[in-house]
């Protein structure tokens, strides 16, 4: 297996319009990632946290995300989704995604076969990278 990552994407004002879904599907169809879990959480204006069905996000009775229906390994529990709801602004929603980096699986297997092991991983926030690049860029 490749490394497993998660994302929590907040959509203030519940303004999720689905534009991100084709890009996510491109990653899956391109063999770059495999979706392990995909859940949606909404925090009402009164602060109540609601877990939404993957298949019908807007409640109109039409299947919005049928291609992702059933993407649930059980890794995400109600406590996890409550934690997500706790950090959301009232009147917002979030997508919670756990995925395997399929592209990295052959590399990870080669590392293990060579006796190596992963001892650390992390991410550098884009804002930090841009700030550092701005600081090191010579003035024009």
Coordinates of N, CA and C in Angstrom, one line a residue:
X1 N 0.8 -1.2 0.0 CA 0.0 0.0 0.0 C 0.9 1.2 0.0
X2 N 0.3 2.3 -0.5 CA 0.9 3.6 -0.4 C 0.6 4.3 0.8
X3 N 1.2 5.4 1.1 CA 0.8 6.2 2.3 C -0.7 6.6 2.3
X4 N -1.2 6.7 3.5 CA -2.6 7.0 3.7 C -2.6 8.4 4.3
X5 N -3.4 9.3 3.7 CA -3.6 10.7 4.1 C -5.0 11.0 4.3
X6 N -5.3 12.1 5.0 CA -6.6 12.6 5.1 C -6.7 14.1 4.9
X7 N -7.8 14.6 4.5 CA -8.1 16.0 4.3 C -9.4 16.3 4.9
X8 N -9.5 17.5 5.4 CA -10.8 18.1 5.9 C -10.9 19.4 5.1
X9 N -11.9 19.5 4.3 CA -12.1 20.7 3.4 C -13.4 21.4 3.9
X10 N -13.2 22.6 4.4 CA -14.4 23.4 4.8 C -14.9 24.2 3.7
X11 N -16.2 24.3 3.7 CA -17.0 25.1 2.7 C -17.8 26.1 3.5
X12 N -17.3 27.3 3.7 CA -18.1 28.3 4.5 C -19.4 28.6 3.8
X13 N -20.4 28.8 4.7 CA -21.7 29.1 4.2 C -22.4 28.0 3.4
X14 N -21.9 26.8 3.6 CA -22.4 25.6 2.9 C -22.5 25.8 1.4
X15 N -21.4 26.4 0.9 CA -21.4 26.8 -0.6 C -20.6 25.7 -1.4
X16 N -20.8 24.5 -1.0 CA -20.2 23.4 -1.8 C -21.0 23.2 -3.1
X17 N -20.4 23.5 -4.2 CA -21.1 23.4 -5.5 C -20.7 22.3 -6.4
X18 N -19.8 21.5 -5.9 CA -19.4 20.3 -6.7 C -18.3 20.4 -7.7
X19 N -17.8 21.6 -7.8 CA -16.7 21.9 -8.8 C -15.5 21.0 -8.6
X20 N -15.2 20.7 -7.3 CA -14.0 19.9 -6.9 C -14.2 18.4 -7.3
X21 N -15.4 18.0 -7.4 CA -15.6 16.5 -7.6 C -15.0 16.0 -8.9
X22 N -15.1 16.7 -10.0 CA -14.4 16.2 -11.2 C -12.9 16.0 -11.1
X23 N -12.3 17.0 -10.3 CA -10.8 16.9 -10.1 C -10.5 15.7 -9.2
X24 N -11.3 15.4 -8.2 CA -11.1 14.3 -7.4 C -11.3 13.0 -8.2
X25 N -12.3 12.9 -9.0 CA -12.5 11.8 -9.9 C -11.3 11.6 -10.8
X26 N -10.7 12.6 -11.3 CA -9.6 12.5 -12.2 C -8.4 11.9 -11.4
X27 N -8.2 12.2 -10.2 CA -7.2 11.6 -9.4 C -7.4 10.1 -9.2
X28 N -8.6 9.7 -9.0 CA -9.0 8.3 -8.8 C -8.8 7.6 -10.1
X29 N -9.4 8.1 -11.2 CA -9.3 7.4 -12.5 C -7.9 7.3 -13.0
X30 N -7.1 8.3 -12.7 CA -5.7 8.3 -13.1 C -4.8 7.4 -12.3
X31 N -5.4 6.7 -11.3 CA -4.6 5.8 -10.5 C -3.7 6.4 -9.5
X32 N -3.9 7.7 -9.2 CA -3.0 8.4 -8.3 C -3.4 8.2 -6.8
X33 N -4.7 8.1 -6.6 CA -5.2 7.9 -5.2 C -6.4 6.9 -5.3
X34 N -6.6 6.3 -4.1 CA -7.8 5.4 -3.9 C -8.5 6.0 -2.7
X35 N -9.8 6.2 -2.9 CA -10.6 6.8 -1.8 C -10.9 5.7 -0.8
X36 N -10.6 5.9 0.4 CA -10.9 4.9 1.5 C -12.1 5.3 2.2
X37 N -12.2 6.5 2.6 CA -13.4 7.1 3.2 C -13.8 8.4 2.7
X38 N -15.0 8.7 2.5 CA -15.5 10.1 2.1 C -16.8 10.3 2.9
X39 N -16.7 11.3 3.7 CA -17.9 11.7 4.5 C -18.1 13.2 4.4
X40 N -19.3 13.6 4.7 CA -19.6 15.1 4.7 C -20.3 15.4 6.1
X41 N -19.9 16.6 6.5 CA -20.4 17.1 7.8 C -21.0 18.5 7.6
X42 N -22.1 18.8 8.2 CA -22.6 20.2 8.2 C -22.8 20.7 9.6
X43 N -22.5 21.9 9.8 CA -22.7 22.5 11.1 C -23.8 23.6 10.9
X44 N -25.0 23.4 11.4 CA -26.1 24.3 11.2 C -25.8 25.6 11.9
X45 N -26.5 26.7 11.6 CA -26.3 28.0 12.1 C -26.5 28.0 13.7
X46 N -27.3 27.0 14.2 CA -27.4 26.9 15.6 C -26.4 26.1 16.3
X47 N -25.4 25.6 15.5 CA -24.3 24.8 16.0 C -24.5 23.3 16.0
X48 N -25.6 22.8 15.6 CA -25.8 21.4 15.5 C -25.0 20.7 14.4
X49 N -24.3 19.6 14.7 CA -23.5 18.9 13.7 C -24.3 17.8 13.1
X50 N -24.4 17.8 11.8 CA -25.2 16.8 11.1 C -24.2 16.0 10.1
X51 N -24.3 14.7 10.1 CA -23.5 13.9 9.2 C -24.4 13.7 8.0
X52 N -23.9 14.0 6.8 CA -24.7 13.9 5.5 C -24.4 12.6 4.8
X53 N -25.4 12.2 4.1 CA -25.2 11.0 3.2 C -24.3 11.4 2.0
X54 N -23.4 10.5 1.6 CA -22.6 10.8 0.4 C -23.4 10.9 -0.8
X55 N -24.5 10.2 -0.9 CA -25.2 10.1 -2.1 C -26.1 11.3 -2.5
X56 N -26.5 12.1 -1.5 CA -27.5 13.2 -1.7 C -27.2 14.4 -0.8
X57 N -26.2 15.2 -1.2 CA -25.7 16.2 -0.3 C -26.7 17.4 -0.2
X58 N -27.4 17.7 -1.2 CA -28.2 18.9 -1.1 C -29.7 18.6 -0.7
X59 N -30.0 17.3 -0.5 CA -31.3 16.9 -0.1 C -32.4 17.0 -1.1
X60 N -32.0 17.1 -2.4 CA -33.0 17.2 -3.4 C -33.6 15.9 -3.9
X61 N -33.1 14.8 -3.4 CA -33.5 13.4 -3.8 C -32.8 12.9 -5.0
X62 N -31.8 13.6 -5.5 CA -31.1 13.2 -6.7 C -29.7 12.7 -6.2
X63 N -29.1 11.7 -6.8 CA -27.8 11.1 -6.5 C -26.7 12.1 -7.0
X64 N -26.1 12.7 -6.0 CA -25.0 13.7 -6.3 C -23.6 13.0 -6.5
X65 N -23.3 12.1 -5.7 CA -22.0 11.5 -5.6 C -22.1 10.0 -5.7
X66 N -22.9 9.4 -6.6 CA -23.0 8.0 -6.7 C -21.7 7.3 -6.9
X67 N -20.8 7.9 -7.6 CA -19.5 7.2 -7.9 C -18.7 7.0 -6.6
X68 N -19.0 7.7 -5.5 CA -18.3 7.6 -4.3 C -19.1 6.9 -3.2
X69 N -20.3 6.5 -3.5 CA -21.2 5.8 -2.6 C -20.5 4.5 -2.1
X70 N -20.5 4.3 -0.8 CA -19.9 3.1 -0.3 C -18.4 3.2 0.0
X71 N -17.8 4.4 -0.2 CA -16.4 4.7 0.1 C -16.3 4.9 1.6
X72 N -16.4 3.8 2.3 CA -16.3 3.8 3.8 C -15.6 2.6 4.3
X73 N -14.5 2.8 4.9 CA -13.7 1.7 5.5 C -14.0 1.4 6.9
X74 N -14.6 2.4 7.6 CA -14.9 2.3 9.0 C -13.8 3.1 9.8
X75 N -12.8 3.6 9.1 CA -11.7 4.4 9.8 C -12.3 5.7 10.4
X76 N -13.3 6.3 9.7 CA -13.9 7.5 10.3 C -15.1 7.1 11.1
X77 N -15.0 7.5 12.4 CA -16.1 7.2 13.3 C -16.9 8.4 13.6
X78 N -17.9 8.3 14.3 CA -18.8 9.4 14.7 C -18.0 10.4 15.5
X79 N -17.1 9.9 16.4 CA -16.3 10.8 17.2 C -15.4 11.7 16.3
X80 N -14.8 11.1 15.2 CA -14.0 11.9 14.3 C -14.8 13.0 13.6
X81 N -16.0 12.6 13.2 CA -16.9 13.6 12.5 C -17.4 14.6 13.5
X82 N -17.6 14.3 14.7 CA -18.0 15.3 15.7 C -16.8 16.3 15.9
X83 N -15.6 15.7 15.9 CA -14.4 16.6 16.0 C -14.3 17.6 14.9
X84 N -14.6 17.1 13.7 CA -14.6 18.0 12.5 C -15.7 19.0 12.7
X85 N -16.9 18.6 13.1 CA -17.9 19.6 13.3 C -17.6 20.6 14.4
X86 N -16.7 20.2 15.3 CA -16.3 21.2 16.4 C -15.4 22.3 15.9
X87 N -14.7 22.1 14.8 CA -13.8 23.1 14.3 C -14.5 23.9 13.1
X88 N -15.6 23.4 12.6 CA -16.3 24.2 11.6 C -17.0 25.4 12.1
X89 N -17.0 26.4 11.3 CA -17.8 27.6 11.6 C -19.3 27.3 11.4
X90 N -20.1 27.9 12.3 CA -21.6 27.6 12.1 C -22.0 28.0 10.7
X91 N -22.9 27.2 10.2 CA -23.4 27.5 8.8 C -22.4 27.0 7.7
X92 N -21.5 26.2 8.1 CA -20.5 25.6 7.1 C -20.7 24.1 7.0
X93 N -20.0 23.6 5.9 CA -20.0 22.2 5.8 C -18.5 21.8 5.4
X94 N -18.3 20.5 5.6 CA -16.9 20.0 5.3 C -17.0 18.6 4.6
X95 N -16.0 18.4 3.8 CA -15.8 17.0 3.2 C -14.6 16.5 4.0
X96 N -14.7 15.2 4.4 CA -13.6 14.5 5.1 C -13.2 13.3 4.2
X97 N -12.0 13.3 3.8 CA -11.5 12.4 2.8 C -10.3 11.6 3.4
X98 N -10.3 10.3 3.4 CA -9.2 9.5 3.7 C -8.8 8.8 2.4
X99 N -7.6 8.9 2.0 CA -7.2 8.3 0.7 C -5.8 7.7 0.8
X100 N -5.6 6.7 -0.1 CA -4.3 6.0 -0.3 C -3.6 6.7 -1.4
X101 N -2.3 7.0 -1.3 CA -1.5 7.5 -2.4 C -1.0 6.3 -3.2
X102 N -1.8 5.9 -4.1 CA -1.5 4.7 -4.9 C -0.2 4.8 -5.6
X103 N 0.0 6.0 -6.1 CA 1.2 6.3 -6.9 C 2.5 6.0 -6.1
X104 N 2.4 6.0 -4.8 CA 3.6 5.8 -4.0 C 3.8 4.3 -3.6
X105 N 2.9 3.4 -3.9 CA 2.9 2.1 -3.4 C 4.2 1.3 -3.9
X106 N 4.5 1.4 -5.2 CA 5.7 0.7 -5.7 C 7.0 1.3 -5.0
X107 N 7.1 2.5 -4.8 CA 8.2 3.1 -4.1 C 8.3 2.6 -2.7
X108 N 7.2 2.6 -2.0 CA 7.1 2.1 -0.6 C 7.5 0.7 -0.5
X109 N 7.1 -0.2 -1.5 CA 7.5 -1.6 -1.5 C 9.0 -1.7 -1.7
X110 N 9.6 -0.9 -2.6 CA 11.0 -0.9 -2.8 C 11.8 -0.5 -1.6
X111 N 11.3 0.5 -0.9 CA 12.0 0.9 0.4 C 12.0 -0.3 1.4
X112 N 10.8 -0.9 1.6 CA 10.7 -2.0 2.5 C 11.6 -3.2 2.1
X113 N 11.6 -3.5 0.8 CA 12.4 -4.6 0.3 C 13.9 -4.3 0.4
X114 N 14.3 -3.0 0.5 CA 15.7 -2.7 0.7 C 16.0 -2.5 2.2
X115 N 15.1 -2.9 3.1 CA 15.3 -2.8 4.5 C 15.1 -1.4 5.1
X116 N 14.5 -0.5 4.3 CA 14.3 0.8 4.8 C 12.9 0.9 5.5
X117 N 12.7 2.0 6.2 CA 11.4 2.3 6.8 C 11.2 3.8 6.9
X118 N 9.9 4.2 6.8 CA 9.5 5.6 6.9 C 9.6 6.0 8.4
X119 N 10.4 7.0 8.7 CA 10.5 7.5 10.1 C 9.9 8.8 10.3
X120 N 9.5 9.5 9.3 CA 8.9 10.8 9.4 C 8.2 11.2 8.1
X121 N 7.1 12.0 8.3 CA 6.5 12.5 7.1 C 5.8 13.8 7.5
X122 N 5.5 14.7 6.6 CA 4.9 15.9 6.9 C 4.5 16.7 5.7
X123 N 4.0 17.8 5.9 CA 3.6 18.7 4.8 C 4.1 20.1 5.1
X124 N 4.5 20.8 4.1 CA 4.8 22.3 4.2 C 3.6 23.0 3.7
X125 N 3.0 23.9 4.5 CA 1.9 24.7 4.0 C 2.3 25.6 2.8
X126 N 1.4 25.7 1.8 CA 1.7 26.5 0.6 C 2.1 27.9 1.0
X127 N 1.4 28.5 2.0 CA 1.6 29.8 2.4 C 3.1 30.0 2.9
X128 N 3.5 29.0 3.6 CA 4.9 29.1 4.2 C 5.9 29.0 3.1
X129 N 5.7 28.1 2.1 CA 6.6 27.9 1.0 C 6.7 29.2 0.2
X130 N 5.5 29.8 -0.1 CA 5.5 31.1 -0.9 C 6.2 32.2 -0.1
X131 N 6.0 32.3 1.2 CA 6.6 33.3 2.0 C 8.1 33.1 1.9
X132 N 8.6 31.9 2.1 CA 10.0 31.6 2.0 C 10.6 32.0 0.7
X133 N 9.9 31.6 -0.4 CA 10.4 31.9 -1.7 C 10.5 33.4 -1.9
X134 N 9.5 34.2 -1.4 CA 9.5 35.6 -1.5 C 10.6 36.2 -0.8
X135 N 11.0 35.7 0.4 CA 12.1 36.2 1.2 C 13.4 35.9 0.5
X136 N 13.6 34.8 -0.2 CA 14.9 34.4 -0.8 C 15.0 35.0 -2.2
X137 N 13.9 35.5 -2.8 CA 14.0 35.9 -4.2 C 14.7 37.3 -4.2
X138 N 15.7 37.5 -5.1 CA 16.3 38.8 -5.2 C 15.4 39.8 -5.7
X139 N 15.5 41.0 -5.1 CA 14.7 42.1 -5.6 C 15.0 42.5 -7.0
X140 N 14.0 42.7 -7.8 CA 14.1 43.0 -9.2 C 14.2 44.5 -9.4

